[in-house]
């Protein structure tokens, strides 16, 4: 590790995430012990699978619901993410509007906003303490090109129905009173975001669904999903419905290898900052993002640290997954430089933990939810980094689809989207790495004084269809 990054004496690289480290890494439970029958079997014990199980059992307590998990509950992105319960869509409203119209795309956006409050309400009702603070989200621009994009983003959101109450431009005084980002020249703020501790939410939700009678078998990899069957080395679960809730690990299932790209995202977390907060502010605990192409995301944790994330090394050849969470030294250095560039006072602190995880990216960058009643196979995912909120909407939508209820949720434009798979290798690897290399170069040019969005970023968007 470069000496440019000061590491705490108990620094950890990988081991799932700081969120789990702070609670204690759980011991995986018992695996499946033979063939089984169920009404619904869910593959994956992350947010999607657990929310689906929760809403199904709340709607019909008599349903036999079984969840199969390769590792332990919340091992994947649900236990590693940045803790953003945010209302942004996965993908663009334009793409949803192409198939269902403008009003439908706007309804989907409103459902995303409502889903934030739904998660908070369920956590309160079920006694899940996940360090939730609904402080909104601040997005900053730190150069002229970013400022132009930020103002264009605000206009775009106004066009799609975001009112002044949904998002607004901060004047300089309010921007500085919220949190003092070095070099910030403009910022917008939206109330539609809450901070969470991801592992607390997923573990709390798992306990709730167990109490409702859901069986969760851990250390049980699903090797194949077939009509009405989930097959494992320890037995087959036969059910009316099989729900694939595997997000970034979907490529590990042979028949879905090119459905969603496993995109890597990485995080670092500081030691508790103590008196350094006086120079930073951030008393409202809002989430923080920026307008760079190679963007970052951050939160102020409940114990007074900064958890700071970005893309790092974005993709492994062949859609492989480094599931232990080990993070490359280059990525840790890049995140530290970004963090201390925004908050110079943090240079007096150290990095306590670094980790990585994968998110699922469809070819059109838009999330989908689907149930085929003939085969019984359903799925939800492709959240492109917005899964903490979208999984809740997915769980409620899957409930309605499985129970064959026509509701406002089943009419939303992300239901039954048809998306082609990703290209074969080496085209996937070349395309993704070219995209992020171009984004890094574009950010460097804009930071050096280019007053408009770099053409390199537009090329990157064109390569991958973002």
mmCIF file of C-alpha atoms in Angstrom, residues 76-440:
data_model
loop_
_atom_site.group_PDB
_atom_site.id
_atom_site.type_symbol
_atom_site.label_atom_id
_atom_site.label_comp_id
_atom_site.label_asym_id
_atom_site.label_seq_id
_atom_site.Cartn_x
_atom_site.Cartn_y
_atom_site.Cartn_z
ATOM 1 C CA UNK A 76 -23.649 -9.509 -1.302
ATOM 2 C CA UNK A 77 -24.452 -5.906 -2.155
ATOM 3 C CA UNK A 78 -27.090 -5.697 0.582
ATOM 4 C CA UNK A 79 -24.358 -5.812 3.212
ATOM 5 C CA UNK A 80 -21.707 -3.805 1.343
ATOM 6 C CA UNK A 81 -23.408 -0.778 -0.226
ATOM 7 C CA UNK A 82 -23.013 2.886 0.638
ATOM 8 C CA UNK A 83 -26.144 3.070 2.764
ATOM 9 C CA UNK A 84 -28.114 5.283 0.390
ATOM 10 C CA UNK A 85 -31.872 4.828 0.646
ATOM 11 C CA UNK A 86 -32.329 7.086 -2.382
ATOM 12 C CA UNK A 87 -35.241 7.831 -4.705
ATOM 13 C CA UNK A 88 -33.375 7.950 -8.012
ATOM 14 C CA UNK A 89 -34.395 5.629 -10.837
ATOM 15 C CA UNK A 90 -32.145 2.884 -12.116
ATOM 16 C CA UNK A 91 -31.749 4.105 -15.693
ATOM 17 C CA UNK A 92 -33.380 7.103 -17.321
ATOM 18 C CA UNK A 93 -37.066 8.058 -17.381
ATOM 19 C CA UNK A 94 -36.829 8.433 -21.157
ATOM 20 C CA UNK A 95 -36.252 4.700 -21.559
ATOM 21 C CA UNK A 96 -39.228 3.752 -19.438
ATOM 22 C CA UNK A 97 -41.349 6.328 -21.276
ATOM 23 C CA UNK A 98 -40.516 4.827 -24.691
ATOM 24 C CA UNK A 99 -42.583 1.757 -23.932
ATOM 25 C CA UNK A 100 -45.209 3.083 -21.502
ATOM 26 C CA UNK A 101 -45.382 6.840 -21.951
ATOM 27 C CA UNK A 102 -44.355 9.875 -19.941
ATOM 28 C CA UNK A 103 -47.036 9.581 -17.253
ATOM 29 C CA UNK A 104 -46.020 5.994 -16.477
ATOM 30 C CA UNK A 105 -42.366 6.995 -16.118
ATOM 31 C CA UNK A 106 -43.388 9.766 -13.732
ATOM 32 C CA UNK A 107 -45.492 7.308 -11.699
ATOM 33 C CA UNK A 108 -42.474 5.038 -11.376
ATOM 34 C CA UNK A 109 -40.453 7.962 -10.063
ATOM 35 C CA UNK A 110 -43.139 8.792 -7.482
ATOM 36 C CA UNK A 111 -43.208 5.167 -6.370
ATOM 37 C CA UNK A 112 -39.472 5.361 -5.816
ATOM 38 C CA UNK A 113 -39.967 8.391 -3.576
ATOM 39 C CA UNK A 114 -42.715 6.568 -1.663
ATOM 40 C CA UNK A 115 -40.534 3.482 -1.266
ATOM 41 C CA UNK A 116 -38.085 5.430 0.893
ATOM 42 C CA UNK A 117 -40.822 6.162 3.405
ATOM 43 C CA UNK A 118 -42.085 2.580 3.132
ATOM 44 C CA UNK A 119 -38.701 1.199 4.195
ATOM 45 C CA UNK A 120 -38.531 3.649 7.094
ATOM 46 C CA UNK A 121 -42.094 2.782 8.137
ATOM 47 C CA UNK A 122 -41.457 -0.988 8.063
ATOM 48 C CA UNK A 123 -38.228 -0.583 10.025
ATOM 49 C CA UNK A 124 -40.136 1.342 12.671
ATOM 50 C CA UNK A 125 -43.049 -1.079 12.750
ATOM 51 C CA UNK A 126 -40.833 -4.165 12.963
ATOM 52 C CA UNK A 127 -38.309 -2.729 15.411
ATOM 53 C CA UNK A 128 -35.341 -2.704 13.005
ATOM 54 C CA UNK A 129 -32.708 -0.205 14.177
ATOM 55 C CA UNK A 130 -30.663 0.590 11.066
ATOM 56 C CA UNK A 131 -29.288 4.045 12.014
ATOM 57 C CA UNK A 132 -31.819 5.626 9.638
ATOM 58 C CA UNK A 133 -31.752 9.400 9.222
ATOM 59 C CA UNK A 134 -33.761 10.968 6.404
ATOM 60 C CA UNK A 135 -31.540 13.968 5.788
ATOM 61 C CA UNK A 136 -31.825 14.044 1.995
ATOM 62 C CA UNK A 137 -28.986 14.095 -0.505
ATOM 63 C CA UNK A 138 -26.676 16.915 -1.584
ATOM 64 C CA UNK A 139 -25.035 16.761 -5.013
ATOM 65 C CA UNK A 140 -22.109 19.128 -5.590
ATOM 66 C CA UNK A 141 -20.259 20.509 -8.597
ATOM 67 C CA UNK A 142 -16.592 21.422 -8.205
ATOM 68 C CA UNK A 143 -15.735 22.846 -11.631
ATOM 69 C CA UNK A 144 -17.416 24.714 -14.475
ATOM 70 C CA UNK A 145 -18.241 21.599 -16.526
ATOM 71 C CA UNK A 146 -19.804 19.882 -13.527
ATOM 72 C CA UNK A 147 -21.780 23.039 -12.744
ATOM 73 C CA UNK A 148 -23.254 23.046 -16.249
ATOM 74 C CA UNK A 149 -24.235 19.386 -15.878
ATOM 75 C CA UNK A 150 -25.731 20.006 -12.459
ATOM 76 C CA UNK A 151 -27.963 22.787 -13.781
ATOM 77 C CA UNK A 152 -28.905 20.654 -16.783
ATOM 78 C CA UNK A 153 -29.768 17.816 -14.382
ATOM 79 C CA UNK A 154 -32.016 20.146 -12.406
ATOM 80 C CA UNK A 155 -33.813 21.192 -15.606
ATOM 81 C CA UNK A 156 -34.143 17.541 -16.630
ATOM 82 C CA UNK A 157 -35.695 16.602 -13.300
ATOM 83 C CA UNK A 158 -38.116 19.523 -13.514
ATOM 84 C CA UNK A 159 -39.201 18.233 -16.934
ATOM 85 C CA UNK A 160 -39.902 14.824 -15.411
ATOM 86 C CA UNK A 161 -42.071 16.198 -12.636
ATOM 87 C CA UNK A 162 -39.635 16.957 -9.808
ATOM 88 C CA UNK A 163 -40.997 20.037 -8.053
ATOM 89 C CA UNK A 164 -39.170 22.593 -5.924
ATOM 90 C CA UNK A 165 -40.102 20.401 -2.959
ATOM 91 C CA UNK A 166 -38.385 17.426 -4.609
ATOM 92 C CA UNK A 167 -35.108 19.094 -5.556
ATOM 93 C CA UNK A 168 -33.729 22.630 -5.412
ATOM 94 C CA UNK A 169 -30.590 24.612 -6.037
ATOM 95 C CA UNK A 170 -28.835 25.649 -2.832
ATOM 96 C CA UNK A 171 -27.611 29.190 -2.442
ATOM 97 C CA UNK A 172 -23.952 29.469 -1.364
ATOM 98 C CA UNK A 173 -24.772 30.213 2.268
ATOM 99 C CA UNK A 174 -27.035 27.182 2.689
ATOM 100 C CA UNK A 175 -24.608 24.977 0.776
ATOM 101 C CA UNK A 176 -21.797 25.888 3.156
ATOM 102 C CA UNK A 177 -23.998 25.536 6.219
ATOM 103 C CA UNK A 178 -24.882 21.973 5.265
ATOM 104 C CA UNK A 179 -21.423 20.611 4.532
ATOM 105 C CA UNK A 180 -18.274 22.323 3.397
ATOM 106 C CA UNK A 181 -16.894 20.601 0.312
ATOM 107 C CA UNK A 182 -13.612 22.173 -0.737
ATOM 108 C CA UNK A 183 -13.933 23.786 -4.173
ATOM 109 C CA UNK A 184 -17.713 23.383 -4.441
ATOM 110 C CA UNK A 185 -19.222 26.036 -6.691
ATOM 111 C CA UNK A 186 -22.834 24.841 -6.758
ATOM 112 C CA UNK A 187 -25.067 22.158 -5.263
ATOM 113 C CA UNK A 188 -28.592 20.804 -5.364
ATOM 114 C CA UNK A 189 -30.450 19.140 -2.500
ATOM 115 C CA UNK A 190 -33.307 16.652 -2.491
ATOM 116 C CA UNK A 191 -35.166 15.353 0.570
ATOM 117 C CA UNK A 192 -35.666 11.968 -1.092
ATOM 118 C CA UNK A 193 -32.817 10.066 0.521
ATOM 119 C CA UNK A 194 -31.997 8.562 3.916
ATOM 120 C CA UNK A 195 -28.846 7.228 5.495
ATOM 121 C CA UNK A 196 -28.898 3.623 6.663
ATOM 122 C CA UNK A 197 -26.484 1.085 8.079
ATOM 123 C CA UNK A 198 -26.900 -1.607 5.394
ATOM 124 C CA UNK A 199 -25.996 -4.686 7.433
ATOM 125 C CA UNK A 200 -28.311 -3.681 10.276
ATOM 126 C CA UNK A 201 -31.193 -3.353 7.825
ATOM 127 C CA UNK A 202 -30.620 -6.702 6.092
ATOM 128 C CA UNK A 203 -30.047 -8.636 9.314
ATOM 129 C CA UNK A 204 -33.053 -7.033 10.966
ATOM 130 C CA UNK A 205 -35.235 -7.824 7.984
ATOM 131 C CA UNK A 206 -33.986 -11.425 7.940
ATOM 132 C CA UNK A 207 -34.974 -11.884 11.571
ATOM 133 C CA UNK A 208 -38.419 -10.465 10.866
ATOM 134 C CA UNK A 209 -39.079 -12.864 7.980
ATOM 135 C CA UNK A 210 -37.829 -15.810 10.021
ATOM 136 C CA UNK A 211 -40.273 -14.821 12.743
ATOM 137 C CA UNK A 212 -43.003 -14.815 10.090
ATOM 138 C CA UNK A 213 -42.211 -18.443 9.291
ATOM 139 C CA UNK A 214 -39.886 -18.090 6.299
ATOM 140 C CA UNK A 215 -37.181 -20.758 6.056
ATOM 141 C CA UNK A 216 -33.714 -19.407 5.161
ATOM 142 C CA UNK A 217 -31.063 -21.961 4.236
ATOM 143 C CA UNK A 218 -27.516 -20.589 4.079
ATOM 144 C CA UNK A 219 -24.357 -22.164 2.621
ATOM 145 C CA UNK A 220 -26.650 -23.433 -0.148
ATOM 146 C CA UNK A 221 -25.547 -22.436 -3.661
ATOM 147 C CA UNK A 222 -28.210 -22.728 -6.351
ATOM 148 C CA UNK A 223 -26.605 -24.288 -9.411
ATOM 149 C CA UNK A 224 -29.591 -24.089 -11.736
ATOM 150 C CA UNK A 225 -33.001 -22.464 -11.909
ATOM 151 C CA UNK A 226 -35.571 -24.471 -13.886
ATOM 152 C CA UNK A 227 -39.356 -24.223 -14.238
ATOM 153 C CA UNK A 228 -40.742 -24.645 -10.714
ATOM 154 C CA UNK A 229 -37.364 -25.794 -9.369
ATOM 155 C CA UNK A 230 -34.270 -24.402 -7.677
ATOM 156 C CA UNK A 231 -31.502 -27.027 -7.805
ATOM 157 C CA UNK A 232 -28.632 -27.180 -5.306
ATOM 158 C CA UNK A 233 -25.930 -29.737 -4.397
ATOM 159 C CA UNK A 234 -27.984 -30.602 -1.304
ATOM 160 C CA UNK A 235 -31.368 -31.090 -2.859
ATOM 161 C CA UNK A 236 -34.013 -29.465 -5.054
ATOM 162 C CA UNK A 237 -36.732 -27.122 -3.867
ATOM 163 C CA UNK A 238 -39.873 -27.483 -5.976
ATOM 164 C CA UNK A 239 -42.332 -24.622 -5.896
ATOM 165 C CA UNK A 240 -45.060 -22.890 -7.844
ATOM 166 C CA UNK A 241 -42.750 -19.894 -8.173
ATOM 167 C CA UNK A 242 -38.961 -19.543 -8.257
ATOM 168 C CA UNK A 243 -37.680 -15.997 -7.737
ATOM 169 C CA UNK A 244 -34.174 -15.091 -8.882
ATOM 170 C CA UNK A 245 -32.892 -12.410 -6.499
ATOM 171 C CA UNK A 246 -29.171 -12.650 -7.224
ATOM 172 C CA UNK A 247 -28.361 -9.131 -8.580
ATOM 173 C CA UNK A 248 -24.566 -8.835 -9.132
ATOM 174 C CA UNK A 249 -24.076 -12.598 -8.701
ATOM 175 C CA UNK A 250 -26.526 -13.457 -11.497
ATOM 176 C CA UNK A 251 -23.704 -14.126 -13.968
ATOM 177 C CA UNK A 252 -22.739 -17.140 -11.867
ATOM 178 C CA UNK A 253 -25.859 -18.958 -13.090
ATOM 179 C CA UNK A 254 -25.000 -20.449 -16.476
ATOM 180 C CA UNK A 255 -28.302 -19.687 -18.212
ATOM 181 C CA UNK A 256 -28.160 -16.044 -17.075
ATOM 182 C CA UNK A 257 -24.441 -15.450 -17.574
ATOM 183 C CA UNK A 258 -24.855 -12.433 -19.880
ATOM 184 C CA UNK A 259 -28.117 -11.061 -18.443
ATOM 185 C CA UNK A 260 -26.568 -8.570 -16.010
ATOM 186 C CA UNK A 261 -22.993 -7.366 -15.794
ATOM 187 C CA UNK A 262 -21.397 -7.618 -12.312
ATOM 188 C CA UNK A 263 -20.025 -4.089 -11.852
ATOM 189 C CA UNK A 264 -17.548 -3.565 -9.041
ATOM 190 C CA UNK A 265 -17.919 -0.724 -6.553
ATOM 191 C CA UNK A 266 -15.523 -0.004 -3.689
ATOM 192 C CA UNK A 267 -15.553 1.869 -0.401
ATOM 193 C CA UNK A 268 -13.274 3.120 2.334
ATOM 194 C CA UNK A 269 -14.244 4.295 5.791
ATOM 195 C CA UNK A 270 -12.262 6.590 8.065
ATOM 196 C CA UNK A 271 -11.650 6.380 11.760
ATOM 197 C CA UNK A 272 -14.135 8.421 13.859
ATOM 198 C CA UNK A 273 -13.348 12.056 13.030
ATOM 199 C CA UNK A 274 -14.026 13.681 16.403
ATOM 200 C CA UNK A 275 -13.195 17.409 16.360
ATOM 201 C CA UNK A 276 -12.484 17.314 12.610
ATOM 202 C CA UNK A 277 -16.244 17.599 12.041
ATOM 203 C CA UNK A 278 -16.005 21.278 13.011
ATOM 204 C CA UNK A 279 -14.235 21.950 9.694
ATOM 205 C CA UNK A 280 -16.648 19.812 7.660
ATOM 206 C CA UNK A 281 -20.136 20.437 9.027
ATOM 207 C CA UNK A 282 -22.512 17.706 7.828
ATOM 208 C CA UNK A 283 -24.698 17.926 10.927
ATOM 209 C CA UNK A 284 -27.824 16.933 8.969
ATOM 210 C CA UNK A 285 -26.336 13.560 7.950
ATOM 211 C CA UNK A 286 -27.502 14.010 4.353
ATOM 212 C CA UNK A 287 -25.892 11.793 1.741
ATOM 213 C CA UNK A 288 -23.281 13.300 -0.577
ATOM 214 C CA UNK A 289 -22.652 12.783 -4.284
ATOM 215 C CA UNK A 290 -20.985 14.772 -7.050
ATOM 216 C CA UNK A 291 -21.317 15.503 -10.767
ATOM 217 C CA UNK A 292 -18.084 13.826 -11.888
ATOM 218 C CA UNK A 293 -18.363 11.084 -14.501
ATOM 219 C CA UNK A 294 -16.305 8.788 -12.272
ATOM 220 C CA UNK A 295 -18.636 9.675 -9.456
ATOM 221 C CA UNK A 296 -18.408 9.231 -5.697
ATOM 222 C CA UNK A 297 -20.944 8.644 -2.928
ATOM 223 C CA UNK A 298 -20.562 9.205 0.800
ATOM 224 C CA UNK A 299 -22.304 9.248 4.151
ATOM 225 C CA UNK A 300 -21.599 10.408 7.692
ATOM 226 C CA UNK A 301 -21.953 7.266 9.757
ATOM 227 C CA UNK A 302 -23.750 7.007 13.082
ATOM 228 C CA UNK A 303 -20.409 6.657 14.893
ATOM 229 C CA UNK A 304 -18.879 9.751 13.283
ATOM 230 C CA UNK A 305 -16.882 8.406 10.338
ATOM 231 C CA UNK A 306 -17.041 9.124 6.614
ATOM 232 C CA UNK A 307 -17.891 6.115 4.447
ATOM 233 C CA UNK A 308 -16.763 7.037 0.937
ATOM 234 C CA UNK A 309 -17.254 5.043 -2.264
ATOM 235 C CA UNK A 310 -16.595 4.974 -5.983
ATOM 236 C CA UNK A 311 -16.104 2.556 -8.860
ATOM 237 C CA UNK A 312 -12.441 1.548 -8.494
ATOM 238 C CA UNK A 313 -11.563 -1.463 -10.683
ATOM 239 C CA UNK A 314 -14.971 -1.806 -12.320
ATOM 240 C CA UNK A 315 -15.079 -5.233 -13.963
ATOM 241 C CA UNK A 316 -13.324 -8.611 -13.926
ATOM 242 C CA UNK A 317 -12.903 -10.553 -17.162
ATOM 243 C CA UNK A 318 -15.572 -13.165 -17.823
ATOM 244 C CA UNK A 319 -18.023 -11.590 -15.354
ATOM 245 C CA UNK A 320 -16.076 -13.077 -12.468
ATOM 246 C CA UNK A 321 -16.784 -11.849 -8.939
ATOM 247 C CA UNK A 322 -14.170 -11.210 -6.244
ATOM 248 C CA UNK A 323 -16.683 -12.030 -3.560
ATOM 249 C CA UNK A 324 -14.351 -11.678 -0.556
ATOM 250 C CA UNK A 325 -14.371 -7.907 -0.984
ATOM 251 C CA UNK A 326 -10.608 -7.378 -1.251
ATOM 252 C CA UNK A 327 -9.881 -3.950 -2.736
ATOM 253 C CA UNK A 328 -6.935 -3.086 -4.979
ATOM 254 C CA UNK A 329 -4.367 -0.635 -3.559
ATOM 255 C CA UNK A 330 -4.866 1.668 -6.558
ATOM 256 C CA UNK A 331 -8.562 1.955 -5.744
ATOM 257 C CA UNK A 332 -7.935 2.757 -2.072
ATOM 258 C CA UNK A 333 -5.487 5.470 -3.109
ATOM 259 C CA UNK A 334 -7.930 6.948 -5.635
ATOM 260 C CA UNK A 335 -10.772 7.042 -3.091
ATOM 261 C CA UNK A 336 -8.512 8.614 -0.450
ATOM 262 C CA UNK A 337 -7.406 11.323 -2.898
ATOM 263 C CA UNK A 338 -11.024 12.109 -3.772
ATOM 264 C CA UNK A 339 -12.087 12.165 -0.126
ATOM 265 C CA UNK A 340 -9.265 14.388 1.102
ATOM 266 C CA UNK A 341 -9.636 16.638 -1.936
ATOM 267 C CA UNK A 342 -13.224 17.323 -0.914
ATOM 268 C CA UNK A 343 -12.458 17.493 2.819
ATOM 269 C CA UNK A 344 -8.802 18.454 3.427
ATOM 270 C CA UNK A 345 -9.251 18.174 7.207
ATOM 271 C CA UNK A 346 -9.662 14.406 6.812
ATOM 272 C CA UNK A 347 -5.931 14.126 6.013
ATOM 273 C CA UNK A 348 -5.443 14.100 9.791
ATOM 274 C CA UNK A 349 -7.438 10.869 9.988
ATOM 275 C CA UNK A 350 -6.752 7.344 8.702
ATOM 276 C CA UNK A 351 -8.504 4.654 6.673
ATOM 277 C CA UNK A 352 -9.926 1.946 8.914
ATOM 278 C CA UNK A 353 -11.432 -0.435 6.340
ATOM 279 C CA UNK A 354 -11.694 -0.915 2.572
ATOM 280 C CA UNK A 355 -14.038 -3.282 0.772
ATOM 281 C CA UNK A 356 -15.726 -3.964 -2.560
ATOM 282 C CA UNK A 357 -18.942 -5.490 -3.845
ATOM 283 C CA UNK A 358 -20.804 -5.982 -7.098
ATOM 284 C CA UNK A 359 -24.022 -4.527 -8.451
ATOM 285 C CA UNK A 360 -26.063 -5.781 -11.391
ATOM 286 C CA UNK A 361 -26.103 -3.783 -14.627
ATOM 287 C CA UNK A 362 -28.497 -4.660 -17.491
ATOM 288 C CA UNK A 363 -27.543 -3.797 -21.058
ATOM 289 C CA UNK A 364 -29.892 -0.774 -21.079
ATOM 290 C CA UNK A 365 -29.004 0.237 -17.467
ATOM 291 C CA UNK A 366 -32.682 -0.006 -16.401
ATOM 292 C CA UNK A 367 -34.041 -2.270 -13.653
ATOM 293 C CA UNK A 368 -36.647 -4.947 -14.366
ATOM 294 C CA UNK A 369 -39.161 -7.077 -12.484
ATOM 295 C CA UNK A 370 -40.905 -10.069 -14.055
ATOM 296 C CA UNK A 371 -42.935 -13.194 -13.291
ATOM 297 C CA UNK A 372 -43.705 -15.920 -15.851
ATOM 298 C CA UNK A 373 -46.761 -17.776 -14.566
ATOM 299 C CA UNK A 374 -46.247 -20.713 -16.922
ATOM 300 C CA UNK A 375 -42.719 -21.602 -15.795
ATOM 301 C CA UNK A 376 -43.094 -20.004 -12.367
ATOM 302 C CA UNK A 377 -39.766 -18.196 -12.822
ATOM 303 C CA UNK A 378 -39.579 -14.600 -11.685
ATOM 304 C CA UNK A 379 -36.868 -12.064 -10.983
ATOM 305 C CA UNK A 380 -36.087 -8.499 -10.055
ATOM 306 C CA UNK A 381 -32.835 -6.608 -10.281
ATOM 307 C CA UNK A 382 -30.450 -4.682 -12.451
ATOM 308 C CA UNK A 383 -30.562 -1.798 -9.986
ATOM 309 C CA UNK A 384 -27.275 -0.198 -11.182
ATOM 310 C CA UNK A 385 -26.457 1.004 -7.677
ATOM 311 C CA UNK A 386 -29.920 2.171 -6.561
ATOM 312 C CA UNK A 387 -30.943 -1.100 -4.991
ATOM 313 C CA UNK A 388 -31.462 -0.153 -1.346
ATOM 314 C CA UNK A 389 -34.745 1.554 -2.259
ATOM 315 C CA UNK A 390 -35.609 -0.250 -5.496
ATOM 316 C CA UNK A 391 -35.490 -3.660 -3.809
ATOM 317 C CA UNK A 392 -38.394 -2.651 -1.581
ATOM 318 C CA UNK A 393 -40.469 -1.654 -4.590
ATOM 319 C CA UNK A 394 -39.402 -4.919 -6.232
ATOM 320 C CA UNK A 395 -40.542 -6.980 -3.262
ATOM 321 C CA UNK A 396 -43.983 -5.391 -3.240
ATOM 322 C CA UNK A 397 -44.304 -5.729 -7.008
ATOM 323 C CA UNK A 398 -43.252 -9.387 -6.998
ATOM 324 C CA UNK A 399 -45.821 -10.007 -4.281
ATOM 325 C CA UNK A 400 -48.596 -8.615 -6.460
ATOM 326 C CA UNK A 401 -47.395 -10.463 -9.561
ATOM 327 C CA UNK A 402 -47.097 -13.815 -7.752
ATOM 328 C CA UNK A 403 -50.524 -13.382 -6.164
ATOM 329 C CA UNK A 404 -51.897 -12.435 -9.615
ATOM 330 C CA UNK A 405 -53.233 -9.106 -8.450
ATOM 331 C CA UNK A 406 -53.534 -6.253 -10.945
ATOM 332 C CA UNK A 407 -52.382 -3.200 -9.030
ATOM 333 C CA UNK A 408 -50.779 0.167 -9.662
ATOM 334 C CA UNK A 409 -47.426 -1.514 -9.007
ATOM 335 C CA UNK A 410 -47.865 -4.243 -11.627
ATOM 336 C CA UNK A 411 -48.657 -1.560 -14.230
ATOM 337 C CA UNK A 412 -45.375 0.312 -13.714
ATOM 338 C CA UNK A 413 -43.096 0.502 -16.777
ATOM 339 C CA UNK A 414 -40.243 -1.567 -15.336
ATOM 340 C CA UNK A 415 -42.476 -4.655 -15.184
ATOM 341 C CA UNK A 416 -41.732 -7.226 -17.932
ATOM 342 C CA UNK A 417 -39.048 -5.130 -19.667
ATOM 343 C CA UNK A 418 -37.299 -7.027 -22.452
ATOM 344 C CA UNK A 419 -33.555 -6.336 -22.566
ATOM 345 C CA UNK A 420 -30.891 -8.051 -24.639
ATOM 346 C CA UNK A 421 -27.880 -9.585 -22.942
ATOM 347 C CA UNK A 422 -24.356 -8.229 -22.813
ATOM 348 C CA UNK A 423 -21.812 -8.979 -25.529
ATOM 349 C CA UNK A 424 -19.493 -11.973 -25.389
ATOM 350 C CA UNK A 425 -15.936 -11.608 -24.142
ATOM 351 C CA UNK A 426 -13.611 -9.931 -24.769
ATOM 352 C CA UNK A 427 -16.073 -7.268 -25.939
ATOM 353 C CA UNK A 428 -17.624 -6.876 -22.449
ATOM 354 C CA UNK A 429 -14.256 -6.344 -20.806
ATOM 355 C CA UNK A 430 -13.010 -3.968 -23.501
ATOM 356 C CA UNK A 431 -16.212 -1.917 -23.450
ATOM 357 C CA UNK A 432 -16.464 -1.487 -19.684
ATOM 358 C CA UNK A 433 -12.798 -0.665 -19.179
ATOM 359 C CA UNK A 434 -12.805 1.718 -22.129
ATOM 360 C CA UNK A 435 -15.844 3.466 -20.660
ATOM 361 C CA UNK A 436 -14.258 4.073 -17.272
ATOM 362 C CA UNK A 437 -10.878 5.005 -18.711
ATOM 363 C CA UNK A 438 -12.617 7.637 -20.829
ATOM 364 C CA UNK A 439 -14.581 8.871 -17.804
ATOM 365 C CA UNK A 440 -11.379 9.288 -15.786
#
